Amino acid sequence: MAAKEDLYSKIIPRRLRQNRPGSVKCGSSSLDVLLSMGFPRPRALKALVSTGGRSVQAACDWLFSHVDDPFLDDPLPREFVLYLRPSGPLQNQLSHFWQQSRVTCGKNKAHNIFPHITLCQFFMCADHKVEALCEALQAAVQQWRGRFPSPLPLELYTSSNFIGLFVEEQVADVLKQFAADFATEAVRKAEVHVEPHKKQLHVTLAYNFPTNHLPSLEKLAKGIEVKLGCDWLAVLFSRDIRFANHETLRVITSEGWVNGTSLASGLSGLLPENYVSLADESDTWVFHGGGGGSILHTLESHSKLGMFDGLLDGRRPDNTSPGDTPTLSLICHPMQVLLRFHSRQPKRTLFVCRHGERMDVVFGKHWLSLCSDSKGKYVRSNLNMPSSLPLWGGQRDYDMDAPITVFGSTQARLVGEALLESNTVIDFMYCSPSLRCVQTAQNILKGLQQDGKLKVRVEPGLFEWTKWVSGNSLPAWIPPTDLAAAHFSVDTSYRPVIPVSKLTVSEPYETYMSRSYQVTKDILSDCKNTGNNVLIVAHASSLEACTRQLQGHSPQNPKDFIQVVRKIPYLGFCSCEEQGDTGVWQLVDPPILPLTHGPNHSFDWRETLLQE
């Protein structure tokens, strides 16, 4: 320790040593001081951002502790999030609930993050833009300060695995507008894209807990007086992108064998799992105190910001409870925060799959005449024709809505079995309204052994480019209620993102790509926090249309798009993975092998073998 202090005394300028850390005089910014000490600009910026800009001393400590960090010079952006944090009497009650629920029922997922209202999704920001980002928040706060009702109207909601306080809808719309204004400022000042939170605004009290804990948690939640005074603070937190979606552990001793990375030094190491305990996810987050402030009470904003800065320096005002502290201040030596390389919760993944082999492609556009007798009954004339068709004899548009072949069903089951063997869990399944897609989804469920357990959501917005539809009208698809009556595992309560009535014939290419992208985004948004893996069963074009813009790319021109689509076979399968909780997605290797199959022409033994 003495050697480290000697090293500091040689490097840190005299004017910095003579003052309290962080109180640099002569008009010098913290960055200027670090640069004058000889640190490269990228490292100085990273140190300041990684410590929330608290002080030069904190940045120096961070730099010296990360001198062997293999990622120290990598230009990795950090992930940021904007929250509303309560303070005052309501915060004290929430802290009491947090502590009592932990004592009574143990830790649940809500304990991973302190009480808050989410105003935007996690987003990326490079180190050199963070100062401008904080200025953007400050500008938004100044515009909105004092314009919200006090106290914020909250209503308790409970279900079998979730308890929370929801913001009254009209007030929630006002808060969302504040978030939208911040997003606008972030683009203008920092060129950073921020996506405001679109779901119902709420404070999560408990979720993902055992059902038998509900009565105790509900009783504790009802004891929270939601009308108590509260100063809501708009605050930015950030985290190292390497640690997103990884398990957070608190080291109790310095020995061991868990493979992890230290938040304190950035170094990787081993320690025994017996000598660690679970920590909260937000223990690895950094508070950025320069940009936000109270948006409900103008007079208290400076003292509240001072309180947050003090807590991050390890100090606590006398009138606050331990639950008020940003959790980073709880991490002190000899304890460290380590992160396992293997995530407890896998990344969110979108799978997109083409339907199976079509009857009209195999047997020609007049295939119906090959399997209808003189009385109009369905007759199987080839082994690759299904033994029966759903709802045959009704007013079904099989000419324009062809089913899949027997081999198409086999292809789909093979994919489902492969997903099962790879231990891939499908949490939600969506499909185009085309019968060939519904049948493919059903057979994938059979291979997954989820037939009758997982319900398929039929989404008209996933239908292929309508320019490819022959005739002047769309197919007359079988409604979900009729599909369910025919024993298809479909969700009859599902309300489509885009109903059939909104689809038009011969839509422009730009409309199709925009429709596919919007539907995919809405599906992923609806499924967030309730499942990691979503499977879309649709058309060859869907593999490109549902994933390209999700990755941040612009649509290709129609000619190149068509060339891509022609290369996608039946049951073509792709995987797109979310990079942290950022809204950024990337194509990755699927969890299953590809399915290759070739043409098999109809075989007439008479014509081939019976020759004279």
XYZ file of C-alpha atoms in Angstrom:
612
model
C 0.000 0.000 0.000
C 2.877 2.363 0.806
C 4.446 1.688 -2.584
C 1.185 2.621 -4.282
C 0.996 5.897 -2.349
C 4.604 6.677 -3.328
C 3.714 6.053 -6.942
C 0.727 8.435 -6.681
C 2.887 11.131 -5.080
C 5.201 11.075 -8.097
C 2.454 11.189 -10.694
C -0.453 13.247 -9.304
C 0.084 17.027 -9.692
C 0.702 19.009 -6.517
C -2.520 21.020 -6.856
C -4.524 17.785 -6.865
C -2.772 16.398 -3.788
C -3.435 19.585 -1.882
C -7.203 19.397 -2.364
C -9.931 16.867 -1.691
C -10.042 14.273 -4.518
C -12.240 15.563 -7.298
C -12.119 19.252 -6.309
C -9.637 20.356 -8.977
C -8.969 24.092 -9.102
C -7.703 26.457 -11.804
C -10.682 25.631 -14.043
C -9.204 22.272 -15.051
C -11.634 19.478 -15.921
C -11.056 15.978 -14.615
C -10.131 14.896 -18.131
C -7.573 17.698 -18.450
C -5.948 16.656 -15.176
C -5.718 13.013 -16.247
C -4.234 14.032 -19.591
C -1.687 16.262 -17.840
C -0.673 13.229 -15.787
C 0.258 11.431 -18.994
C -2.685 9.060 -19.369
C -3.788 8.476 -23.006
C -7.132 10.126 -23.798
C -9.044 6.834 -24.451
C -7.899 5.412 -21.093
C -8.671 8.644 -19.247
C -12.164 8.791 -20.735
C -12.797 5.128 -19.950
C -11.686 5.611 -16.335
C -13.921 8.660 -15.840
C -16.948 6.969 -17.384
C -16.326 3.716 -15.506
C -16.327 5.598 -12.184
C -19.297 7.846 -12.975
C -17.087 10.950 -13.198
C -16.926 11.125 -9.387
C -13.378 12.429 -9.078
C -9.907 12.363 -10.552
C -8.760 10.236 -7.603
C -11.423 7.601 -8.322
C -10.409 7.533 -11.992
C -6.736 7.128 -11.017
C -7.592 4.275 -8.666
C -9.563 2.603 -11.448
C -6.709 2.981 -13.944
C -4.110 1.530 -11.603
C -6.320 -1.397 -10.640
C -7.065 -2.126 -14.338
C -3.502 -1.865 -15.605
C -3.544 -5.579 -16.551
C -7.131 -5.581 -17.876
C -6.864 -7.188 -21.356
C -9.756 -4.989 -22.567
C -8.393 -1.717 -21.185
C -7.609 -0.254 -24.614
C -10.549 -1.781 -26.488
C -13.105 0.862 -27.600
C -16.031 -0.984 -26.036
C -19.085 1.241 -25.524
C -20.932 1.026 -22.218
C -24.618 0.235 -21.849
C -26.754 2.979 -20.317
C -30.277 3.066 -18.935
C -32.520 5.889 -17.704
C -34.521 5.266 -14.531
C -36.772 7.208 -12.200
C -35.574 6.521 -8.656
C -37.717 7.306 -5.614
C -36.348 9.031 -2.521
C -37.747 10.229 0.783
C -40.518 8.481 2.761
C -41.676 6.246 -0.104
C -38.120 5.069 -0.728
C -37.782 4.198 2.956
C -40.949 2.097 2.734
C -39.707 0.355 -0.405
C -36.361 -0.368 1.268
C -38.216 -1.855 4.237
C -40.258 -4.037 1.865
C -37.040 -5.145 0.114
C -35.417 -6.167 3.399
C -38.493 -7.856 4.881
C -39.294 -9.776 1.701
C -35.729 -11.052 1.595
C -35.884 -12.153 5.217
C -39.336 -13.706 4.868
C -39.142 -15.336 1.443
C -35.538 -15.099 0.323
C -34.226 -13.311 -2.750
C -36.341 -13.075 -5.905
C -35.557 -11.499 -9.304
C -36.779 -8.052 -8.222
C -33.911 -7.823 -5.726
C -31.390 -7.747 -8.585
C -32.119 -4.052 -9.177
C -33.063 -1.309 -6.715
C -36.636 0.155 -6.821
C -37.120 2.140 -10.019
C -39.360 3.020 -12.955
C -37.793 2.186 -16.314
C -37.972 5.120 -18.747
C -35.923 3.668 -21.598
C -34.289 0.455 -22.767
C -30.563 -0.157 -22.342
C -28.634 1.632 -25.075
C -25.001 2.007 -26.165
C -22.891 5.120 -25.716
C -19.184 5.527 -26.493
C -17.000 6.990 -23.749
C -16.317 10.262 -25.576
C -20.061 10.944 -25.878
C -21.021 10.373 -22.235
C -20.546 13.986 -21.181
C -22.887 15.122 -23.950
C -25.340 12.396 -22.938
C -25.429 13.725 -19.356
C -25.974 17.214 -20.750
C -28.921 15.841 -22.730
C -30.501 14.498 -19.545
C -29.843 17.765 -17.744
C -31.571 19.669 -20.571
C -34.598 17.364 -20.472
C -34.828 17.639 -16.666
C -34.719 21.435 -16.846
C -37.575 21.445 -19.345
C -39.774 19.180 -17.222
C -38.865 20.094 -13.651
C -41.956 20.600 -11.491
C -44.433 19.593 -14.193
C -45.510 16.247 -12.713
C -48.171 15.534 -10.081
C -47.022 14.805 -6.559
C -47.304 12.227 -5.219
C -47.069 10.110 -8.363
C -50.297 8.026 -8.519
C -49.358 4.359 -8.028
C -51.617 1.316 -7.849
C -50.711 -2.093 -6.426
C -51.041 -5.052 -8.801
C -50.423 -8.708 -7.934
C -50.448 -11.959 -9.890
C -49.160 -15.479 -9.286
C -45.523 -14.518 -9.974
C -45.428 -10.696 -10.094
C -46.123 -7.838 -7.670
C -45.686 -4.206 -8.617
C -46.838 -0.605 -8.327
C -48.209 0.695 -11.630
C -48.294 4.357 -12.640
C -51.745 5.695 -13.501
C -52.083 5.632 -17.298
C -52.466 9.366 -18.006
C -49.487 10.249 -15.811
C -47.505 7.401 -17.380
C -48.075 9.031 -20.777
C -46.539 12.236 -19.418
C -43.485 10.352 -18.141
C -43.130 8.641 -21.506
C -43.137 12.055 -23.178
C -40.316 13.115 -20.857
C -38.386 10.003 -21.911
C -39.084 10.830 -25.564
C -37.748 14.355 -25.053
C -34.607 12.919 -23.473
C -34.219 10.619 -26.475
C -34.480 13.639 -28.775
C -31.870 15.516 -26.758
C -29.592 12.463 -26.751
C -29.631 12.354 -30.542
C -29.141 16.110 -30.848
C -26.352 16.504 -28.294
C -24.606 13.122 -28.299
C -25.751 11.393 -31.521
C -26.922 8.489 -29.358
C -30.074 6.515 -30.170
C -32.344 5.938 -27.172
C -35.576 3.925 -27.316
C -38.126 5.090 -24.705
C -39.908 2.374 -22.720
C -43.263 1.576 -24.366
C -44.787 -0.802 -21.840
C -46.753 0.095 -18.725
C -44.605 2.075 -16.308
C -44.254 0.494 -12.880
C -42.072 -0.208 -9.879
C -41.409 -3.936 -9.642
C -41.682 -5.194 -6.067
C -41.281 -8.931 -6.619
C -41.318 -11.384 -9.500
C -40.304 -14.906 -10.469
C -40.889 -16.179 -6.943
C -42.367 -19.518 -5.751
C -46.161 -19.464 -5.764
C -46.341 -20.332 -2.068
C -44.566 -17.041 -1.260
C -47.363 -14.957 -2.801
C -49.493 -14.504 0.382
C -46.530 -13.263 2.441
C -45.214 -10.953 -0.287
C -48.679 -9.608 -1.029
C -49.248 -8.834 2.658
C -45.945 -6.922 2.828
C -46.738 -5.048 -0.391
C -50.135 -3.931 0.910
C -48.317 -2.294 3.810
C -46.584 0.187 1.485
C -48.233 3.617 1.675
C -48.092 4.664 -1.966
C -49.363 8.195 -1.247
C -46.342 9.109 0.867
C -44.199 12.028 -0.279
C -41.509 11.165 -2.771
C -38.934 13.047 -4.823
C -38.463 11.150 -8.091
C -34.992 11.426 -9.598
C -34.179 10.948 -13.285
C -30.853 9.083 -13.178
C -28.472 7.457 -15.654
C -26.755 4.188 -14.827
C -24.234 2.352 -16.967
C -22.626 -1.049 -17.014
C -19.689 -2.697 -18.739
C -21.100 -4.436 -21.823
C -18.949 -7.502 -21.104
C -20.929 -8.137 -17.923
C -24.447 -7.859 -19.366
C -26.649 -10.896 -18.627
C -23.985 -12.587 -16.501
C -24.427 -13.837 -12.979
C -23.089 -11.432 -10.345
C -21.226 -12.964 -7.416
C -19.822 -11.399 -4.257
C -16.464 -12.857 -3.207
C -16.303 -13.757 0.465
C -12.710 -15.043 0.453
C -9.792 -14.718 -1.912
C -9.438 -18.418 -2.770
C -11.184 -20.498 -5.357
C -12.102 -21.958 -8.682
C -15.109 -20.142 -10.214
C -14.173 -18.851 -13.661
C -14.965 -15.139 -13.605
C -13.925 -11.570 -14.323
C -13.313 -9.002 -11.607
C -15.171 -5.725 -11.758
C -12.422 -4.195 -9.615
C -9.532 -5.011 -11.957
C -10.964 -6.420 -15.181
C -8.832 -9.521 -14.709
C -10.070 -13.088 -15.083
C -9.523 -15.631 -12.347
C -10.678 -18.723 -10.467
C -12.237 -19.176 -7.029
C -14.299 -21.954 -5.391
C -18.020 -21.575 -5.752
C -18.377 -22.450 -2.065
C -16.730 -19.126 -1.218
C -19.003 -16.810 -3.167
C -22.537 -15.598 -2.650
C -25.061 -14.196 -5.083
C -24.989 -10.411 -5.424
C -27.442 -8.086 -7.129
C -27.186 -7.436 -10.849
C -26.997 -3.680 -10.265
C -23.916 -4.113 -8.046
C -21.885 -3.768 -11.235
C -23.594 -0.579 -12.414
C -22.147 2.934 -12.313
C -24.196 6.001 -11.417
C -23.683 9.082 -13.589
C -24.642 11.964 -11.312
C -23.899 14.911 -13.532
C -26.913 14.817 -15.789
C -30.085 14.156 -13.873
C -32.010 15.489 -10.948
C -35.406 15.731 -9.373
C -38.180 16.307 -11.879
C -40.898 16.720 -9.274
C -39.435 19.120 -6.741
C -37.079 21.812 -7.979
C -35.708 22.934 -4.616
C -34.478 19.516 -3.543
C -32.653 18.524 -6.716
C -29.153 19.699 -5.781
C -29.205 18.113 -2.341
C -30.486 14.866 -3.804
C -27.762 14.765 -6.422
C -25.244 15.472 -3.701
C -26.672 12.576 -1.734
C -26.147 10.210 -4.652
C -22.578 11.387 -5.221
C -21.866 10.967 -1.515
C -23.228 7.458 -1.492
C -21.054 6.461 -4.391
C -18.046 7.728 -2.439
C -19.031 5.396 0.404
C -20.792 7.998 2.573
C -24.426 7.864 3.687
C -26.510 10.753 4.975
C -27.941 10.198 8.430
C -31.546 10.176 7.213
C -31.161 7.381 4.674
C -31.325 3.643 5.023
C -28.929 1.105 3.500
C -31.513 0.413 0.808
C -31.131 3.997 -0.431
C -27.530 3.484 -1.495
C -26.649 2.800 -5.112
C -25.376 -0.723 -4.737
C -21.893 0.032 -6.063
C -21.049 1.687 -2.762
C -21.592 -1.623 -0.975
C -18.755 -3.270 -2.856
C -15.622 -2.633 -0.799
C -12.391 -4.485 -0.196
C -11.631 -7.215 0.714
C -14.834 -8.103 -1.155
C -14.983 -7.979 -4.948
C -17.700 -8.444 -7.532
C -17.009 -11.227 -10.006
C -19.075 -12.332 -12.969
C -19.358 -15.835 -14.284
C -18.600 -16.291 -17.935
C -21.664 -18.494 -18.274
C -24.837 -16.451 -18.085
C -27.542 -17.625 -15.725
C -30.128 -16.331 -18.184
C -29.295 -17.047 -21.846
C -29.488 -14.281 -24.387
C -32.780 -13.613 -26.109
C -32.898 -15.393 -29.453
C -35.208 -15.066 -32.438
C -35.489 -18.127 -34.689
C -37.045 -17.779 -38.147
C -37.960 -20.852 -40.158
C -39.458 -21.424 -43.607
C -42.421 -23.773 -43.991
C -42.185 -27.336 -45.304
C -42.605 -28.718 -48.800
C -45.784 -27.477 -50.549
C -48.379 -29.652 -52.295
C -48.834 -27.249 -55.217
C -45.086 -27.127 -55.909
C -44.665 -30.921 -55.846
C -47.845 -31.881 -57.701
C -48.431 -28.762 -59.767
C -51.003 -26.009 -59.610
C -53.819 -28.476 -60.477
C -52.966 -30.763 -57.568
C -56.528 -30.615 -56.253
C -57.817 -32.558 -59.236
C -55.403 -35.388 -58.382
C -56.898 -35.942 -54.934
C -60.627 -35.429 -55.501
C -63.003 -38.211 -56.565
C -66.134 -37.747 -58.639
C -68.124 -36.899 -55.509
C -65.647 -34.274 -54.315
C -64.213 -36.414 -51.534
C -60.515 -36.202 -50.740
C -58.581 -39.157 -52.152
C -54.895 -39.749 -51.615
C -53.245 -40.639 -54.955
C -49.595 -40.470 -53.851
C -47.766 -41.459 -50.691
C -46.469 -37.900 -50.371
C -50.021 -36.605 -50.136
C -51.388 -36.331 -46.586
C -53.934 -38.970 -45.617
C -56.446 -36.204 -44.932
C -56.749 -32.429 -45.074
C -58.241 -30.256 -42.336
C -61.824 -29.163 -42.932
C -61.985 -30.678 -46.420
C -65.363 -30.083 -47.992
C -65.829 -26.639 -46.506
C -65.350 -23.384 -48.327
C -61.585 -23.569 -48.056
C -59.306 -21.765 -50.467
C -56.865 -24.644 -51.080
C -56.072 -23.299 -54.549
C -54.397 -20.231 -52.995
C -53.627 -21.682 -49.556
C -51.924 -24.988 -50.268
C -51.050 -27.450 -47.472
C -47.707 -29.222 -47.006
C -46.870 -32.728 -48.179
C -46.176 -35.750 -45.988
C -42.475 -35.084 -46.526
C -43.078 -31.454 -45.501
C -44.505 -32.717 -42.206
C -41.500 -35.010 -41.771
C -39.118 -32.112 -42.408
C -40.838 -30.054 -39.728
C -40.775 -32.881 -37.163
C -37.056 -33.388 -37.829
C -36.431 -29.727 -37.023
C -38.490 -29.993 -33.827
C -36.616 -33.139 -32.771
C -33.284 -31.436 -33.445
C -34.304 -28.465 -31.298
C -35.296 -30.876 -28.528
C -31.971 -32.733 -28.763
C -30.054 -29.433 -28.595
C -31.952 -28.512 -25.398
C -33.350 -25.426 -27.118
C -36.433 -24.147 -25.321
C -39.027 -22.342 -27.427
C -40.992 -19.949 -25.227
C -43.217 -18.457 -27.933
C -44.125 -19.583 -31.445
C -45.649 -17.356 -34.107
C -46.603 -18.252 -37.656
C -47.989 -16.814 -40.862
C -51.717 -17.503 -41.474
C -50.860 -19.668 -44.510
C -51.933 -23.258 -43.922
C -48.487 -24.538 -44.919
C -46.966 -22.437 -42.109
C -49.547 -23.492 -39.521
C -48.997 -27.168 -40.377
C -45.224 -26.740 -40.240
C -45.447 -25.088 -36.824
C -47.696 -27.891 -35.584
C -45.220 -30.564 -36.686
C -42.274 -28.711 -35.160
C -44.229 -28.767 -31.889
C -44.672 -32.530 -32.265
C -40.922 -32.960 -32.699
C -40.367 -30.742 -29.660
C -42.896 -32.831 -27.710
C -44.794 -29.601 -27.062
C -47.895 -30.377 -29.112
C -50.888 -29.251 -27.049
C -48.645 -27.526 -24.481
C -47.294 -24.546 -26.441
C -49.863 -22.561 -28.419
C -49.025 -21.092 -31.825
C -49.942 -17.444 -32.355
C -51.217 -16.909 -35.898
C -50.001 -13.483 -37.062
C -51.243 -12.193 -40.474
C -48.473 -9.572 -40.444
C -45.956 -12.406 -41.067
C -47.449 -13.299 -44.465
C -45.072 -13.069 -47.413
C -44.819 -10.159 -49.882
C -48.359 -9.838 -51.240
C -47.017 -8.936 -54.697
C -46.316 -12.654 -55.086
C -49.993 -13.575 -54.608
C -51.729 -14.474 -57.871
C -55.139 -12.972 -58.528
C -56.792 -9.877 -57.181
C -57.373 -11.000 -53.603
C -55.540 -12.584 -50.703
C -56.090 -16.243 -49.783
C -59.076 -17.052 -47.580
C -57.060 -18.413 -44.662
C -58.595 -20.781 -42.132
C -59.469 -18.742 -38.998
C -57.709 -19.711 -35.730
C -61.006 -20.832 -34.168
C -61.540 -23.324 -36.990
C -57.927 -24.462 -36.778
C -58.361 -25.101 -33.055
C -61.537 -27.067 -33.780
C -59.478 -29.181 -36.206
C -57.050 -29.947 -33.323
C -54.299 -27.506 -34.222
C -52.484 -26.106 -31.183
C -53.240 -22.433 -31.873
C -53.879 -19.586 -29.452
C -57.428 -18.436 -30.169
C -57.128 -15.535 -27.698
C -54.179 -13.962 -29.514
C -54.845 -10.515 -30.991
C -52.697 -9.988 -34.120
C -50.317 -7.063 -34.461
C -51.582 -6.605 -38.031
C -55.047 -8.050 -38.709
C -55.947 -9.524 -42.105
C -58.006 -6.425 -42.917
C -54.821 -4.301 -42.932
C -53.082 -6.372 -45.633
C -53.356 -5.229 -49.247
C -52.717 -7.015 -52.531
C -49.583 -6.088 -54.527
C -48.063 -4.006 -51.753
C -44.825 -2.129 -52.540
C -41.574 -3.813 -51.551
C -40.844 -1.074 -49.003
C -44.225 -1.709 -47.366
C -43.541 -5.428 -47.037
C -40.107 -4.890 -45.481
C -41.453 -2.259 -43.096
C -44.390 -4.503 -42.138
C -42.132 -7.489 -41.432
C -39.734 -5.389 -39.347
C -42.497 -3.752 -37.318
C -44.263 -7.045 -36.597
C -40.992 -8.671 -35.528
C -40.143 -5.783 -33.203
C -43.623 -5.848 -31.647
C -43.434 -9.619 -31.142
C -40.051 -9.343 -29.411
C -41.298 -6.460 -27.284
C -44.411 -8.384 -26.204
C -42.348 -11.430 -25.269
C -39.643 -9.563 -23.371
C -39.229 -10.518 -19.699
C -41.530 -13.526 -20.174
C -39.315 -15.746 -22.319
C -35.950 -15.811 -24.080
C -36.604 -17.721 -27.310
C -39.131 -16.854 -30.006
C -39.697 -19.005 -33.113
C -41.361 -17.537 -36.214
C -42.561 -20.028 -38.828
C -43.300 -18.211 -42.047
C -41.913 -17.955 -45.587
C -38.543 -18.028 -47.358
C -38.618 -14.245 -47.552
C -39.174 -13.997 -43.787
C -35.645 -15.107 -42.916
C -34.364 -11.924 -44.547
C -37.306 -9.581 -43.926
C -37.632 -10.336 -40.197
C -33.938 -10.121 -39.325
C -32.125 -7.677 -41.609
C -33.413 -4.393 -40.160
C -33.350 -5.911 -36.670
C -29.547 -5.946 -37.064
C -29.515 -2.258 -37.970
C -29.128 -2.806 -41.742
C -31.215 -1.114 -44.423
C -33.305 -3.331 -46.744
C -31.588 -4.559 -49.879
C -32.916 -3.537 -53.270
C -35.748 -5.814 -54.509
C -33.539 -7.579 -57.077
C -30.922 -8.647 -54.516
C -33.669 -9.531 -52.035
C -35.242 -11.949 -54.506
C -31.868 -13.605 -55.161
C -31.463 -14.209 -51.408
C -34.955 -15.652 -51.081
C -34.370 -18.119 -53.947
C -31.492 -19.693 -52.003
C -33.591 -20.527 -48.912
C -34.881 -24.143 -48.944
C -37.866 -25.642 -47.190
C -37.313 -25.510 -43.409
C -34.452 -23.049 -43.919
C -33.607 -21.928 -40.383
C -31.744 -18.928 -38.929
C -30.975 -17.520 -35.466
C -30.727 -13.869 -34.466
C -29.394 -13.102 -30.977
C -29.797 -9.945 -28.880
C -26.508 -8.436 -27.743
C -27.280 -7.731 -24.100
C -30.438 -5.808 -23.236
C -29.683 -3.247 -25.921
C -32.098 -3.746 -28.781
C -29.095 -4.634 -30.983
C -29.389 -8.051 -32.679
C -26.917 -10.185 -34.607
C -27.189 -13.345 -36.722
C -25.492 -16.342 -35.060
C -25.118 -20.050 -35.775
C -28.415 -21.911 -35.242
C -28.514 -24.555 -32.491
C -29.410 -27.266 -35.042
C -27.785 -28.688 -38.173
C -29.072 -27.696 -41.621
C -31.589 -29.955 -43.369
C -30.548 -30.895 -46.912
C -32.900 -32.680 -49.302
C -33.056 -33.067 -53.087
C -35.755 -33.383 -55.732
C -37.523 -36.705 -56.000
C -39.569 -36.979 -59.171
C -42.704 -39.083 -59.357
C -41.793 -42.690 -60.134
C -43.958 -44.724 -62.549
C -42.625 -48.270 -62.499
C -44.587 -49.192 -65.647
C -43.001 -46.527 -67.798
C -39.556 -47.112 -66.364
C -39.323 -50.875 -65.880
C -41.976 -52.488 -68.053
C -40.215 -52.155 -71.373
C -40.458 -54.552 -74.340
